[in-house]
PDB file of C-alpha atoms in Angstrom:
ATOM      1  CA  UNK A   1      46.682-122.788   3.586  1.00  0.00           C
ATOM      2  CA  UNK A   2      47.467-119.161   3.759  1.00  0.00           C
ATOM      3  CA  UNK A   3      44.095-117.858   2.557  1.00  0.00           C
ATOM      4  CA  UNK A   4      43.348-114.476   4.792  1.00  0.00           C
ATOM      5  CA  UNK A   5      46.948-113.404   4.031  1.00  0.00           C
ATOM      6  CA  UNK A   6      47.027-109.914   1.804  1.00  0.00           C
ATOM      7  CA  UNK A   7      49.129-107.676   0.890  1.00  0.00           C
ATOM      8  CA  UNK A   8      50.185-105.234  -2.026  1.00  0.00           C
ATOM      9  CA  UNK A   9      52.938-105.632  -4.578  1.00  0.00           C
ATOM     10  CA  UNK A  10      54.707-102.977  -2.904  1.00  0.00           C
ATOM     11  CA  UNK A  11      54.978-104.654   0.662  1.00  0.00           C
ATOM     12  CA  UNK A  12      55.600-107.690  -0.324  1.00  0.00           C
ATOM     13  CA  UNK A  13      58.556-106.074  -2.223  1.00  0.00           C
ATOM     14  CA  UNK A  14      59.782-104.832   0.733  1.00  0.00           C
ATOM     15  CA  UNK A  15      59.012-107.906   3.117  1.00  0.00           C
ATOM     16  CA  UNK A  16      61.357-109.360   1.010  1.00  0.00           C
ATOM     17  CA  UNK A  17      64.025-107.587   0.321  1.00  0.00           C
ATOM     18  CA  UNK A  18      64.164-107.356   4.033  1.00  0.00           C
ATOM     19  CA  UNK A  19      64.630-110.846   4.203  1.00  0.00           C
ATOM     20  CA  UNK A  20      67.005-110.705   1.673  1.00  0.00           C
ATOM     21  CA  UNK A  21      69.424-108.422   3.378  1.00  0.00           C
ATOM     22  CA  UNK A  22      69.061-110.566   6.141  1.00  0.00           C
ATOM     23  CA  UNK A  23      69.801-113.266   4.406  1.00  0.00           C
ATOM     24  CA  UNK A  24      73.053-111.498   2.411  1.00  0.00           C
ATOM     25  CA  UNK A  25      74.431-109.098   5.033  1.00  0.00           C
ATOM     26  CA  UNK A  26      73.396-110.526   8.543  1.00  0.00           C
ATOM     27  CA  UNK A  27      70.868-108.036   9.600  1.00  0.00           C
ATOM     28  CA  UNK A  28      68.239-108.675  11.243  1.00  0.00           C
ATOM     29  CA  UNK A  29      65.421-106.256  10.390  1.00  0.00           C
ATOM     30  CA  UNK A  30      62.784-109.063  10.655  1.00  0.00           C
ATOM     31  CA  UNK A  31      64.293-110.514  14.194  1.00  0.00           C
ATOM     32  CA  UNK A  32      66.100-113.421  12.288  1.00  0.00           C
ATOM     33  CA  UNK A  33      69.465-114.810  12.542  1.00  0.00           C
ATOM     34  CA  UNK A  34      71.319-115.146   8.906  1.00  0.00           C
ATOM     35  CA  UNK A  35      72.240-118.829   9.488  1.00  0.00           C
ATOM     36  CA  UNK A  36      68.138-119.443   9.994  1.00  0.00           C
ATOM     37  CA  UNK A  37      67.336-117.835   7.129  1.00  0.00           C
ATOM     38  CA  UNK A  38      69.908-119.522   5.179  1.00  0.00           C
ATOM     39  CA  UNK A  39      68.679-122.882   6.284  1.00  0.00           C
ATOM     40  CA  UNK A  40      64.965-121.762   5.157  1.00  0.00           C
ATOM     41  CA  UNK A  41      66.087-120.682   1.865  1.00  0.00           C
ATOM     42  CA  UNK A  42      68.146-124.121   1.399  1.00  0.00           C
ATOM     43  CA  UNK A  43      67.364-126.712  -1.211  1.00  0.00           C
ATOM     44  CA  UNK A  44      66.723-129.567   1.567  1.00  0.00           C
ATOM     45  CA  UNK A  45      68.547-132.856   0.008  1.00  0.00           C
ATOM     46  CA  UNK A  46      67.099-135.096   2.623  1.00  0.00           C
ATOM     47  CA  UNK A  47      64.007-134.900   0.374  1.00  0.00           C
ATOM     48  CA  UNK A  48      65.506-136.693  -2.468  1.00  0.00           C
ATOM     49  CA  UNK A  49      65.075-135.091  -5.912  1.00  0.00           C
ATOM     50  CA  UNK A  50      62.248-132.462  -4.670  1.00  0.00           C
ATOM     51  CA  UNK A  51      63.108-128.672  -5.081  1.00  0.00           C
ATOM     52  CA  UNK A  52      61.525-127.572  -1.451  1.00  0.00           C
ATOM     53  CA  UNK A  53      63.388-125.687   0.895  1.00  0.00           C
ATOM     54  CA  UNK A  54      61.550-125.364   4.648  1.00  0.00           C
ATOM     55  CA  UNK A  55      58.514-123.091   3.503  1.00  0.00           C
ATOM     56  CA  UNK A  56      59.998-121.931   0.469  1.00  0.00           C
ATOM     57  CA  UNK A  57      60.525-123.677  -3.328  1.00  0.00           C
ATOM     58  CA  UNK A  58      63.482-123.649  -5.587  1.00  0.00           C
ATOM     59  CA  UNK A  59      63.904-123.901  -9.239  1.00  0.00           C
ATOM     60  CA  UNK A  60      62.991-127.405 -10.648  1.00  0.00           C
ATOM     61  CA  UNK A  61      65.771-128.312 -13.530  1.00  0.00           C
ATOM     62  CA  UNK A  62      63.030-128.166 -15.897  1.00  0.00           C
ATOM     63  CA  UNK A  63      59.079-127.386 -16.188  1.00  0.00           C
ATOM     64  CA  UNK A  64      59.808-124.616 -13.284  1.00  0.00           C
ATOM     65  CA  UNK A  65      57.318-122.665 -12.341  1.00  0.00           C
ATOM     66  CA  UNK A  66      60.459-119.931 -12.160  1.00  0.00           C
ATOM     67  CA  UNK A  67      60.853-120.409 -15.832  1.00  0.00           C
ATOM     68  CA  UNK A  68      64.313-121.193 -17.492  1.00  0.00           C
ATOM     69  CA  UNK A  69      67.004-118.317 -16.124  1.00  0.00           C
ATOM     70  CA  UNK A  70      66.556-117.924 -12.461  1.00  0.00           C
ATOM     71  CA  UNK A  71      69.390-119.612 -11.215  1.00  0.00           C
ATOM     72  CA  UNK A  72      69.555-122.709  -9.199  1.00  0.00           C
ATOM     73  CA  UNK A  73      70.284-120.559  -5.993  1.00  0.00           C
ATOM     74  CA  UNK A  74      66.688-118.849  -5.868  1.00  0.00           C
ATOM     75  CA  UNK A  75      63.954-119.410  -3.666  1.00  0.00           C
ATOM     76  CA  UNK A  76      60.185-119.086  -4.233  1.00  0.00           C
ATOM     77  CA  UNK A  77      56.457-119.563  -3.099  1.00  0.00           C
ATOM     78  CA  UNK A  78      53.428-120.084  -4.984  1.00  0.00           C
ATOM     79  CA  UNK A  79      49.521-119.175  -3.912  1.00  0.00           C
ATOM     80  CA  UNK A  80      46.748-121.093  -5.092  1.00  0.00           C
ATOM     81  CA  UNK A  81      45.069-117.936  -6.462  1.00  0.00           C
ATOM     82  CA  UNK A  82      48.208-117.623  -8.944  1.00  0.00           C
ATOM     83  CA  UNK A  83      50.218-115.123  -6.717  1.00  0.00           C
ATOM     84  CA  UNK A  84      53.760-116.053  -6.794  1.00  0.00           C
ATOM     85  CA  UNK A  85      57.188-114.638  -6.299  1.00  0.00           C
ATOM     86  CA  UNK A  86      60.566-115.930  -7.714  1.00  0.00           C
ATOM     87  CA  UNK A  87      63.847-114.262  -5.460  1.00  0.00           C
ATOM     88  CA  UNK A  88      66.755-114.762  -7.534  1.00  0.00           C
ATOM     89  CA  UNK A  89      69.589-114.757  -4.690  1.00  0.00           C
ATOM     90  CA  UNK A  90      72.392-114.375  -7.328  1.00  0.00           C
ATOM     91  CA  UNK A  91      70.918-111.570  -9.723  1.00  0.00           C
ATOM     92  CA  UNK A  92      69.304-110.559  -6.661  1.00  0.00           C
ATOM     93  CA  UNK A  93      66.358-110.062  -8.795  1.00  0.00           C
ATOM     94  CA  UNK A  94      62.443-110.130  -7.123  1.00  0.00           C
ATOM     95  CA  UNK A  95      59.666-111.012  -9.209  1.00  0.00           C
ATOM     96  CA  UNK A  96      56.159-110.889  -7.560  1.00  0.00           C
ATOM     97  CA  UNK A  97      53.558-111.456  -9.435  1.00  0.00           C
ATOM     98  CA  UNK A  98      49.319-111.097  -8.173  1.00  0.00           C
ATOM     99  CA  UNK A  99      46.513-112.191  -9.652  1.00  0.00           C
ATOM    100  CA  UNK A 100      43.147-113.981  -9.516  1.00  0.00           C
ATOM    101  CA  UNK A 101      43.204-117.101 -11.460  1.00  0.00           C
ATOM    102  CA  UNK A 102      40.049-118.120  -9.543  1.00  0.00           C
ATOM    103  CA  UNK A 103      38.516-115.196 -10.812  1.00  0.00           C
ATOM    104  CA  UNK A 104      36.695-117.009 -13.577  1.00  0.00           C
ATOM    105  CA  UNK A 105      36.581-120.360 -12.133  1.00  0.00           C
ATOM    106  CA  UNK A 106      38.818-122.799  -9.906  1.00  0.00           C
ATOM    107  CA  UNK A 107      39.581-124.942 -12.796  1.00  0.00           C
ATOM    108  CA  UNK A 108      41.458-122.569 -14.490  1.00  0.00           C
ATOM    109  CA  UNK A 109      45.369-123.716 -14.630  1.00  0.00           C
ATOM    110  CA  UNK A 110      46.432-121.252 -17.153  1.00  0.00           C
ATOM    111  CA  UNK A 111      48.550-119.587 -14.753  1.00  0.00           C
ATOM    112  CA  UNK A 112      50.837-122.902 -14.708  1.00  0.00           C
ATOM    113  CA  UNK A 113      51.757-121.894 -18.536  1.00  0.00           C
ATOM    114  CA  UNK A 114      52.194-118.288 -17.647  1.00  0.00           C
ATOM    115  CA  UNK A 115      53.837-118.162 -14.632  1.00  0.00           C
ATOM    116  CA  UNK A 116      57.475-119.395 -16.437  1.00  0.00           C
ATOM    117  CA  UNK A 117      57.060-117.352 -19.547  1.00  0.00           C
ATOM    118  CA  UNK A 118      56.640-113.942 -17.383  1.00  0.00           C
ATOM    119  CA  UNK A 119      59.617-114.381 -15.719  1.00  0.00           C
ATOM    120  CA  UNK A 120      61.388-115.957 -18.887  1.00  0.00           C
ATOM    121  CA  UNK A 121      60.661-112.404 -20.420  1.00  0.00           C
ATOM    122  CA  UNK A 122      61.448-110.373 -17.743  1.00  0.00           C
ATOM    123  CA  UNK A 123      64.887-111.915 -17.533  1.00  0.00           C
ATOM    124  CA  UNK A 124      65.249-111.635 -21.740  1.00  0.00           C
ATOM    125  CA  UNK A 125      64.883-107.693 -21.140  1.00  0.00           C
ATOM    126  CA  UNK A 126      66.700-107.062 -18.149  1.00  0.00           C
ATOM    127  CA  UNK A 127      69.775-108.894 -20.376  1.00  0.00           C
ATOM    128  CA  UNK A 128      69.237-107.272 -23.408  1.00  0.00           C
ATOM    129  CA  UNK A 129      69.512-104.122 -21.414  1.00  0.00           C
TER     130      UNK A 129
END
């Protein structure tokens, strides 16, 4: 797993939109090549129907964790604790999102409900903008 792995909201902001400049522009602020990254942050079809790219997820078509307006070109990752972070590559929009599900209790899934509905809202205002 990745337990032992912490950071603030800030630098993960910033981890990633260096990747994502990277990814758009051909930099290479992190040391990688914009093909690599490209094939990271790629839906792999060899898997069938699944939404993983190499490390990374993508929106499901429905019941995504990413909720119902990132588009299909977006890449995620998801921590057990309930951290998450949605990277929409088109609105080039970054949610990141921290908690502590675990907090009160391993068996808590709540965060599987709210996870899709904070980024469902997020998207509503930056639209209605």
């Amino acid at each position: 797993g990745h337990a032992g792995l912490f950071g603030t909201a800030e630098d993960i902001c910033k981890l990633l939109t260096l990747m994502f400049f990277d990814y758009s522009k051909g930099t290479t602020h992190l040391g990688v090549k914009q093909d690599l990254l490209r094939t990271f942050w790629e839906r792999q079809t060899e898997l069938g129907n699944g939404t993983w790219a190499l490390g990374f997820d993508t929106p499901a078509a429905t019941a995504s964790s990413a909720g119902k307006y990132f588009s299909p070109n977006s890449v995620g990752h998801l921590g057990f604790t309930g951290t998450s972070f949605w990277f929409d590559l088109d609105r080039e929009l970054l949610v990141v999102l921290l908690s502590n599900r675990v907090y009160i209790g391993r068996e808590n899934e709540k965060i599987k409900e709210f996870r899709p509905l904070i980024h469902d809202r997020i998207i509503e205002c930056l639209d209605s903008v």
